[in-house]
CSV table of C-alpha atoms and ligand atoms in Angstrom, one decimal:
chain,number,residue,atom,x,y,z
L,290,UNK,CA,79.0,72.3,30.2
L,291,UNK,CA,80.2,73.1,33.3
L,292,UNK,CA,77.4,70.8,35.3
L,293,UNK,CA,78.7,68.3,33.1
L,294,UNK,CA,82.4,68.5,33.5
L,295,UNK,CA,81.2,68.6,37.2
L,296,UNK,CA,79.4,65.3,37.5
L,297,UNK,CA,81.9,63.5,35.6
L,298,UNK,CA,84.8,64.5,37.6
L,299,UNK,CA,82.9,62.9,40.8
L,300,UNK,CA,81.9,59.8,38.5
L,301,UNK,CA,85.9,59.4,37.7
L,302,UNK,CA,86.5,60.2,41.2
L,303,UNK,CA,84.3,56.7,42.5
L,304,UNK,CA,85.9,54.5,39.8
L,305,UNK,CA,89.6,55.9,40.3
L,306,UNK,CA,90.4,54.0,43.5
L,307,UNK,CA,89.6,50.6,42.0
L,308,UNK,CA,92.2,51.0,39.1
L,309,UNK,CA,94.9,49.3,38.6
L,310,UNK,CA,99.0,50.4,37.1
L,311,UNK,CA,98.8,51.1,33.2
L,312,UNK,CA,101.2,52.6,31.6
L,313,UNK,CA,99.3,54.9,28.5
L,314,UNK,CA,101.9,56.0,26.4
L,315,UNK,CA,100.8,58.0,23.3
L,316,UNK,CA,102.9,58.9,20.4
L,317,UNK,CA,103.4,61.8,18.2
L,318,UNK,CA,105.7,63.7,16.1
L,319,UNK,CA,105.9,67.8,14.8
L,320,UNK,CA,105.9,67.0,11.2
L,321,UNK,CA,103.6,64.2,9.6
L,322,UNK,CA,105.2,60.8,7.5
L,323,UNK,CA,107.9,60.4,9.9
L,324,UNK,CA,107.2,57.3,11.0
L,325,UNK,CA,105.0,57.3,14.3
L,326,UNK,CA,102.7,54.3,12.7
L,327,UNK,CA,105.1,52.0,11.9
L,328,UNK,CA,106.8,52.7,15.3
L,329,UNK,CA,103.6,52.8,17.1
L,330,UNK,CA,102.3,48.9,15.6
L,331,UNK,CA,105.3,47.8,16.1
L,332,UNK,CA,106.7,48.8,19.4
L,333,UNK,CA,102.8,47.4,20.7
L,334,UNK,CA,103.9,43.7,18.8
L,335,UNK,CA,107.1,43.8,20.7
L,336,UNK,CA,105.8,44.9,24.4
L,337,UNK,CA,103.5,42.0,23.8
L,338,UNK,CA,105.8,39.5,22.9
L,339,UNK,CA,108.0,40.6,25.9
L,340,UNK,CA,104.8,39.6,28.0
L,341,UNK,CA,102.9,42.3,28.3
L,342,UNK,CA,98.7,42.9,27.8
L,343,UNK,CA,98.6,45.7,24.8
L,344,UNK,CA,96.4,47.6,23.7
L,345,UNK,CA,97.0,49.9,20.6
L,346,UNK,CA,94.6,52.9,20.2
L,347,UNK,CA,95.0,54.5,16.2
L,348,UNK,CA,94.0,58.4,16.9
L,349,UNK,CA,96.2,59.3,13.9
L,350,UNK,CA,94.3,61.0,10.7
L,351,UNK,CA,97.7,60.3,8.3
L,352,UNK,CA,97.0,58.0,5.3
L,353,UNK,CA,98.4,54.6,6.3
L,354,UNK,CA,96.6,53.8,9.4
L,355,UNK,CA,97.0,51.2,11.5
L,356,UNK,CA,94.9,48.5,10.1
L,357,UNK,CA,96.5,48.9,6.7
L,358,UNK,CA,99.8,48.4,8.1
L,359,UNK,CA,98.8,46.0,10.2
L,360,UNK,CA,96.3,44.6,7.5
L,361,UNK,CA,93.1,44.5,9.8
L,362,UNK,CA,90.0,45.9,8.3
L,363,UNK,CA,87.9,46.6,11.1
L,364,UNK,CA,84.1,47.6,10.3
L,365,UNK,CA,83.4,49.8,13.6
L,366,UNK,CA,85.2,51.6,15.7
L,367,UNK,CA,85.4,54.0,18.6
L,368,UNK,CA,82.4,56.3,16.8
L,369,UNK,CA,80.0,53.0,17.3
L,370,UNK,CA,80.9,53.0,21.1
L,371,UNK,CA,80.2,56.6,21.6
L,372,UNK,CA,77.2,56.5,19.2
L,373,UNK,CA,76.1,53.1,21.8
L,374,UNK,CA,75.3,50.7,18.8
L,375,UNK,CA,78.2,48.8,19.6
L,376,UNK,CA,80.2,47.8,23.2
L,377,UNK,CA,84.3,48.6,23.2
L,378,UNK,CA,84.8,44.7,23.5
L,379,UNK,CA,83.1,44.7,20.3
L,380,UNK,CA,85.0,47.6,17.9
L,381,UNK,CA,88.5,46.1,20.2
L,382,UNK,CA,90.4,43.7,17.6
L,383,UNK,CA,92.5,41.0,17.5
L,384,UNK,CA,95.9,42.1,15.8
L,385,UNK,CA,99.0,40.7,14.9
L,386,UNK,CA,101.1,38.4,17.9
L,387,UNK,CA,97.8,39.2,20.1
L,388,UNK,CA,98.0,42.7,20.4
L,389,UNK,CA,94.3,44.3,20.8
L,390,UNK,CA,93.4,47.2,18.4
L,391,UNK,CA,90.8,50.2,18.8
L,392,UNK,CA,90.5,51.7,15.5
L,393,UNK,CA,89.4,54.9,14.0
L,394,UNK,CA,90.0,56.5,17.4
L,395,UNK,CA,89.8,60.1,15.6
L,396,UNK,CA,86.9,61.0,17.8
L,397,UNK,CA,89.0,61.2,20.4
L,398,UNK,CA,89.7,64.5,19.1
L,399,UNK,CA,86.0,65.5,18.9
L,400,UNK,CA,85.9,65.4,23.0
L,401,UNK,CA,85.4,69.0,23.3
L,402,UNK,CA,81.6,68.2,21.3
L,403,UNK,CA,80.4,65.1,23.0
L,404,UNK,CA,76.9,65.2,25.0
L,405,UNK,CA,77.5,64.5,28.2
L,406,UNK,CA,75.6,61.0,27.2
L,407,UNK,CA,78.5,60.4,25.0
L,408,UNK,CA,81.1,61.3,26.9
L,409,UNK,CA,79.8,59.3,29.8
L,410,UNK,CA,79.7,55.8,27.5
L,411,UNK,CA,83.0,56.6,26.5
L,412,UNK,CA,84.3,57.0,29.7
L,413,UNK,CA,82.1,53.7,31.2
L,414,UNK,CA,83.6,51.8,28.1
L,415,UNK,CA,87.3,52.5,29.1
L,416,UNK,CA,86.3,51.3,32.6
L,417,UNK,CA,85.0,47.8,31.6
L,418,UNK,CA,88.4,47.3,30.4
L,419,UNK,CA,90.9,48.4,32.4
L,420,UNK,CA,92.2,45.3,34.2
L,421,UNK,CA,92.8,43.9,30.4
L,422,UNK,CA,96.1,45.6,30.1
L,423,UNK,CA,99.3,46.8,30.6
L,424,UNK,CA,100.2,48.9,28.2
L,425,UNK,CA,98.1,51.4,26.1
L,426,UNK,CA,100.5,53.0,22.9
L,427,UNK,CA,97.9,55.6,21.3
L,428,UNK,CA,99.1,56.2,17.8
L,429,UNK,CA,98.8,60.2,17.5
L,430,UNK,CA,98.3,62.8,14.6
L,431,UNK,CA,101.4,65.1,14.2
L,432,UNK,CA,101.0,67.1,17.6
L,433,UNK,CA,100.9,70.8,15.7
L,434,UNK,CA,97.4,70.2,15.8
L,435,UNK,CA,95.8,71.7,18.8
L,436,UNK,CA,93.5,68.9,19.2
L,437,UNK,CA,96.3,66.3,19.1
L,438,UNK,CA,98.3,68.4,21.5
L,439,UNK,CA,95.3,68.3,24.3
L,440,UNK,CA,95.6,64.4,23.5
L,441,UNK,CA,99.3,64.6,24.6
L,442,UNK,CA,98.8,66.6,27.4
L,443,UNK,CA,96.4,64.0,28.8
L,444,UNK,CA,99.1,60.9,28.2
L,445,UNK,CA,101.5,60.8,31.4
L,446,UNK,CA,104.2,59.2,28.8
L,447,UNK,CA,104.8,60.8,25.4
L,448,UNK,CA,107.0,59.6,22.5
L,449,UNK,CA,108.4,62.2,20.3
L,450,UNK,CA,109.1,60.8,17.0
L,451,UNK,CA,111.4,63.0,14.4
L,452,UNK,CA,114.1,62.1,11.6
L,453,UNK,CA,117.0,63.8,11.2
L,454,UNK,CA,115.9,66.3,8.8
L,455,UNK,CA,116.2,70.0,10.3
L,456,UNK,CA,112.4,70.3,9.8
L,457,UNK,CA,111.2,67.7,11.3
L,458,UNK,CA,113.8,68.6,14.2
L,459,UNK,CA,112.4,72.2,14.4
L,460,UNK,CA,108.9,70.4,14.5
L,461,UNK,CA,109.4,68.0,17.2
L,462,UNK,CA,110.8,70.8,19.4
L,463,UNK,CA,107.7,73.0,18.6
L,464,UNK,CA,105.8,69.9,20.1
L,465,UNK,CA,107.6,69.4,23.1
L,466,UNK,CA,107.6,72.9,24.0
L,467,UNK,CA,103.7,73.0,23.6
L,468,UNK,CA,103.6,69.9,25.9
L,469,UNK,CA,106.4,69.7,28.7
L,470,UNK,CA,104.5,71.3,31.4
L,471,UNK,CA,101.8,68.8,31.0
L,472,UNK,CA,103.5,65.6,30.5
L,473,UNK,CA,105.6,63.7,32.8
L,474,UNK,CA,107.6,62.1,30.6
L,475,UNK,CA,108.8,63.1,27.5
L,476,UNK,CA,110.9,60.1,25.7
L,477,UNK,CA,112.5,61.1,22.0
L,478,UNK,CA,112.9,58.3,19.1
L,479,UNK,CA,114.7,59.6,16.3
L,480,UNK,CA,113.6,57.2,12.9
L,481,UNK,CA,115.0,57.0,9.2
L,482,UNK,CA,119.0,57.5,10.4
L,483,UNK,CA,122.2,56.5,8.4
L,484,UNK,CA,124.3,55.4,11.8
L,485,UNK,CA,124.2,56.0,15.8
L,486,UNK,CA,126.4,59.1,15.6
L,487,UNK,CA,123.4,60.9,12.7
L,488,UNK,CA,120.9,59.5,15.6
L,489,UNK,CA,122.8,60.9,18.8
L,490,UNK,CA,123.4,64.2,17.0
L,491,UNK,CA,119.5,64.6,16.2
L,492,UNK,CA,118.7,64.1,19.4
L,493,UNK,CA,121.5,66.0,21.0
L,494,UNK,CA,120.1,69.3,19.1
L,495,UNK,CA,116.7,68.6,20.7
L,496,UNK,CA,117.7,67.6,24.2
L,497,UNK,CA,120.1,70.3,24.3
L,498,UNK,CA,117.5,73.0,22.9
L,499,UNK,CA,115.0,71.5,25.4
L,500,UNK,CA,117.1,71.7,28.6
L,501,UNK,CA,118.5,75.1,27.6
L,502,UNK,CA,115.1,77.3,26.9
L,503,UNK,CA,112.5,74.7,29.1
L,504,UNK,CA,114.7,73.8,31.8
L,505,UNK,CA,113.5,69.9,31.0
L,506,UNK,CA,115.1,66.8,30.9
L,507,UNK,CA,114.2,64.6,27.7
L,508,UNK,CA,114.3,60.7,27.5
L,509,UNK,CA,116.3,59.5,24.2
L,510,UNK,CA,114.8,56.3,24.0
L,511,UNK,CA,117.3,55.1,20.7
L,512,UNK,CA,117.0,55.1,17.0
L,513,UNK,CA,115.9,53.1,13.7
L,514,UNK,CA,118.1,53.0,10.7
L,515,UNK,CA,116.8,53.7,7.8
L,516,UNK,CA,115.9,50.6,6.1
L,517,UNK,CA,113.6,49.1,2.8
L,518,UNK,CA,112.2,46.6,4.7
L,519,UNK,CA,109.7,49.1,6.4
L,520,UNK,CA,108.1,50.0,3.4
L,521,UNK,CA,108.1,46.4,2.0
L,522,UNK,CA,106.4,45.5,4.3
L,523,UNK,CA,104.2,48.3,4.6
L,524,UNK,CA,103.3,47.3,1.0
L,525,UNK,CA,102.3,43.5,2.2
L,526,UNK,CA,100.5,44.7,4.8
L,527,UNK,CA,102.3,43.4,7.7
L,528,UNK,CA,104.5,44.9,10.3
L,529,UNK,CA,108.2,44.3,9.9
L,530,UNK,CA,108.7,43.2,13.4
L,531,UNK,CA,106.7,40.2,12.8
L,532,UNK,CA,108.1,39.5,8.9
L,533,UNK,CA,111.3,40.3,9.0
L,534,UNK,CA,112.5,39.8,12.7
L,535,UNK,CA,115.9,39.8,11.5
L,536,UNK,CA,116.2,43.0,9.4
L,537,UNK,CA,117.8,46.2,11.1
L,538,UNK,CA,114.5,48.2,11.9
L,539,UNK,CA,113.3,45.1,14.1
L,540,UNK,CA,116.8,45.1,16.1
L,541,UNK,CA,116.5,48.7,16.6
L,542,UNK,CA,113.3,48.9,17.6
L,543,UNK,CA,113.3,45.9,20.0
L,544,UNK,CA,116.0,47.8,21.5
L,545,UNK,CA,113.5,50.8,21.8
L,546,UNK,CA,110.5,48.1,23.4
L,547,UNK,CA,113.4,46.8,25.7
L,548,UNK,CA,114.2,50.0,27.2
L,549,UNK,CA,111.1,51.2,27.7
L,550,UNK,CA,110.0,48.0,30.1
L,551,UNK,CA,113.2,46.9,31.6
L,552,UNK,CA,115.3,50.0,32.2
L,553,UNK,CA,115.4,52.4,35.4
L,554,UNK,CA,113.1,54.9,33.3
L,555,UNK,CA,112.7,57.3,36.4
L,556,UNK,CA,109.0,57.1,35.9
L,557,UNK,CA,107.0,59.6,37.6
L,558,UNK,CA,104.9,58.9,40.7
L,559,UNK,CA,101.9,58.4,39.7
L,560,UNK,CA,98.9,56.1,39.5
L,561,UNK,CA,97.8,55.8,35.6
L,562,UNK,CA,94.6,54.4,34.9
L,563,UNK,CA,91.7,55.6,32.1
L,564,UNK,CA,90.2,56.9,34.7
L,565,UNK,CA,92.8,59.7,35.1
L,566,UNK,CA,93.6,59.6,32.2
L,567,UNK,CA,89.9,60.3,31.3
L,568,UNK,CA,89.9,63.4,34.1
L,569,UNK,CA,92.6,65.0,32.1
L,570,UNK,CA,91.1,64.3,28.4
L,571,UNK,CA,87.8,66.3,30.1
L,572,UNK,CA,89.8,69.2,31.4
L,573,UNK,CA,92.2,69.3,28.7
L,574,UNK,CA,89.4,69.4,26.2
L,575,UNK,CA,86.8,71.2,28.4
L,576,UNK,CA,89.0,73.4,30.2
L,577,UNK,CA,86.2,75.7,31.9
L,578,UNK,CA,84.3,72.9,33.0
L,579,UNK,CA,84.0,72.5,36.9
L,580,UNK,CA,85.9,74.9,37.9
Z,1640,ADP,N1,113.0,53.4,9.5
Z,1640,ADP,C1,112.4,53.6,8.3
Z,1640,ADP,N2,113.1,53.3,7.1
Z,1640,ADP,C2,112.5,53.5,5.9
Z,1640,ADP,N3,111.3,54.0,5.7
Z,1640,ADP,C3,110.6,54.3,6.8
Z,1640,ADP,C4,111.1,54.1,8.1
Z,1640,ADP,N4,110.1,54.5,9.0
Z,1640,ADP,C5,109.0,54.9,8.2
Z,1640,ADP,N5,109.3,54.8,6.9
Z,1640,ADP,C6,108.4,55.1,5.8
Z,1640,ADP,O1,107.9,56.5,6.0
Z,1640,ADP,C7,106.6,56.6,5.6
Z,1640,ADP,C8,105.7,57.1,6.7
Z,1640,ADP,O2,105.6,56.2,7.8
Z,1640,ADP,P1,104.3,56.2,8.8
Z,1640,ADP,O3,104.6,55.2,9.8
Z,1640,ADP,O4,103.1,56.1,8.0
Z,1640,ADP,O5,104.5,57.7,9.3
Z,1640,ADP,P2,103.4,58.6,10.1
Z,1640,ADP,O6,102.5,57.7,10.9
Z,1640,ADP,O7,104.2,59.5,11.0
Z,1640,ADP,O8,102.7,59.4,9.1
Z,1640,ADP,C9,106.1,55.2,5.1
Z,1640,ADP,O9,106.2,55.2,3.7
Z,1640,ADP,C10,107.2,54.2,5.7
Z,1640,ADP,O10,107.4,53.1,4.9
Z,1641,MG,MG1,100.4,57.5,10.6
């Protein structure tokens, strides 16, 4: 393991140099069903349609995935690249307003039990793709997981979803605190609220909580109102940014997609690409190796 983690790291090392600015930006929550794939589809739908190259990566293990929301219904995915029977390009789909889609990305998880064959094609496949895009939004399982947590800690940009609801508050601190030291940036979305004030005070508890015991400054990115629409359209299979444009969710969350491009973010100094991004899945996953 350690010989393995070794070679690697100089492999990354060679290809890190040629990369090129990517934002990777995954997203997660404390407590499951709060929203993150909804947000996660469509937040990718609108970056795209504000001119940007996404790619959306599902690594979440809740019910409705991705492709259901999204109403894809891929055959392969990630487990085909690893397992070599099939090439990224080929398990990378077309989704809704030309958005790319890796499904099934669950073995992401499963790093830590990868031959170094596998983790080698894995790492080769993100390479043959990294001029293709812009943005990468990897749709998380509920980060109380330790598995999911080592996939945060790789991500330079995290999204902490919650909802108002004092659990799912309590939660989404319990994340961040596992997290902060690792991650750059930490951004905060609060979903499924009445009004701005219900929003502002949710996120006020956390921020405050987080500056107060962890010394660290969150992100409040904005909210969504609660709203039927989402699960509507959930139930047709398509995301409500691309049905119902118009309906409340949609204006909030453009505002969310807005933000996250256009404004003064304060991004950290860095130089994301999969390759580093790839260096910190192997030593988040494999922590002894190579040292
Ligand atoms: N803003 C919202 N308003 C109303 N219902 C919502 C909203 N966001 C999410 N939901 C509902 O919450 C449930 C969980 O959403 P989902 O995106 O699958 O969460 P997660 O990925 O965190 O498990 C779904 O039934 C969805 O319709
Ligand atoms: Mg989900």
């Amino acid at each position: 393991m350690l010989d393995q983690a070794y070679r690697l790291r100089e492999l990354i090392k060679s290809k890190e140099k040629s990369s090129k600015q990517l934002r990777i930006i995954a997203v997660s929550s404390g407590k499951g069903g709060v929203g993150k794939t909804n947000f996660s589809v469509n937040l990718a739908i609108i970056l795209k349609e504000l001119g940007k190259k996404v790619l959306l990566i599902d690594a979440d293990f809740g019910l409705a995935n991705v492709d259901v929301i999204s109403g894809i219904f891929p055959k392969y995915n990630l487990s085909h690249v690893i397992n070599k029977e099939k090439k990224i390009k080929d398990i990378i789909f077309n989704g809704p307003s030309g958005i790319k889609i890796i499904p099934g990305a669950t073995g992401l998880y499963e790093m830590a039990n990868l031959s170094e064959e596998d983790l080698e094609n894995l790492m080769n496949a993100f390479e043959a793709i990294k001029y293709d895009f812009d943005f990468v939004i990897i749709d998380t399982g509920a980060g109380i997981h330790k598995n999911v947590v080592n996939l945060l800690r790789s991500s330079n940009e995290v999204i902490v979803i919650t909802t108002p609801e004092p659990s799912a508050i309590t939660d989404a601190y319990a994340v961040i605190k596992l997290i902060f030291k690792d991650v750059k940036k930490i951004y905060l979305v609060v979903n499924r609220v009445d009004n701005y004030k219900e929003a502002d005070l949710t996120a006020g508890k956390i921020s405050n909580a987080a500056k107060k015991f962890l010394n660290v400054d969150l992100e409040y990115l904005g909210y969504i109102l609660e709203d039927k629409i989402v699960s509507k359209a959930n139930k047709e299979q398509v995301p409500f940014y691309i049905k119902y444009k118009d309906s409340l969710s949609s204006k909030c969350i453009l505002n969310i997609g807005k933000k996250l491009i256009y404004e003064e973010l304060d991004l950290p100094k860095i130089e994301p690409s999969f390759a580093a991004w790839f260096e910190k899945l192997i030593s988040n996953f494999i922590p002894s190796g190579g040292k």
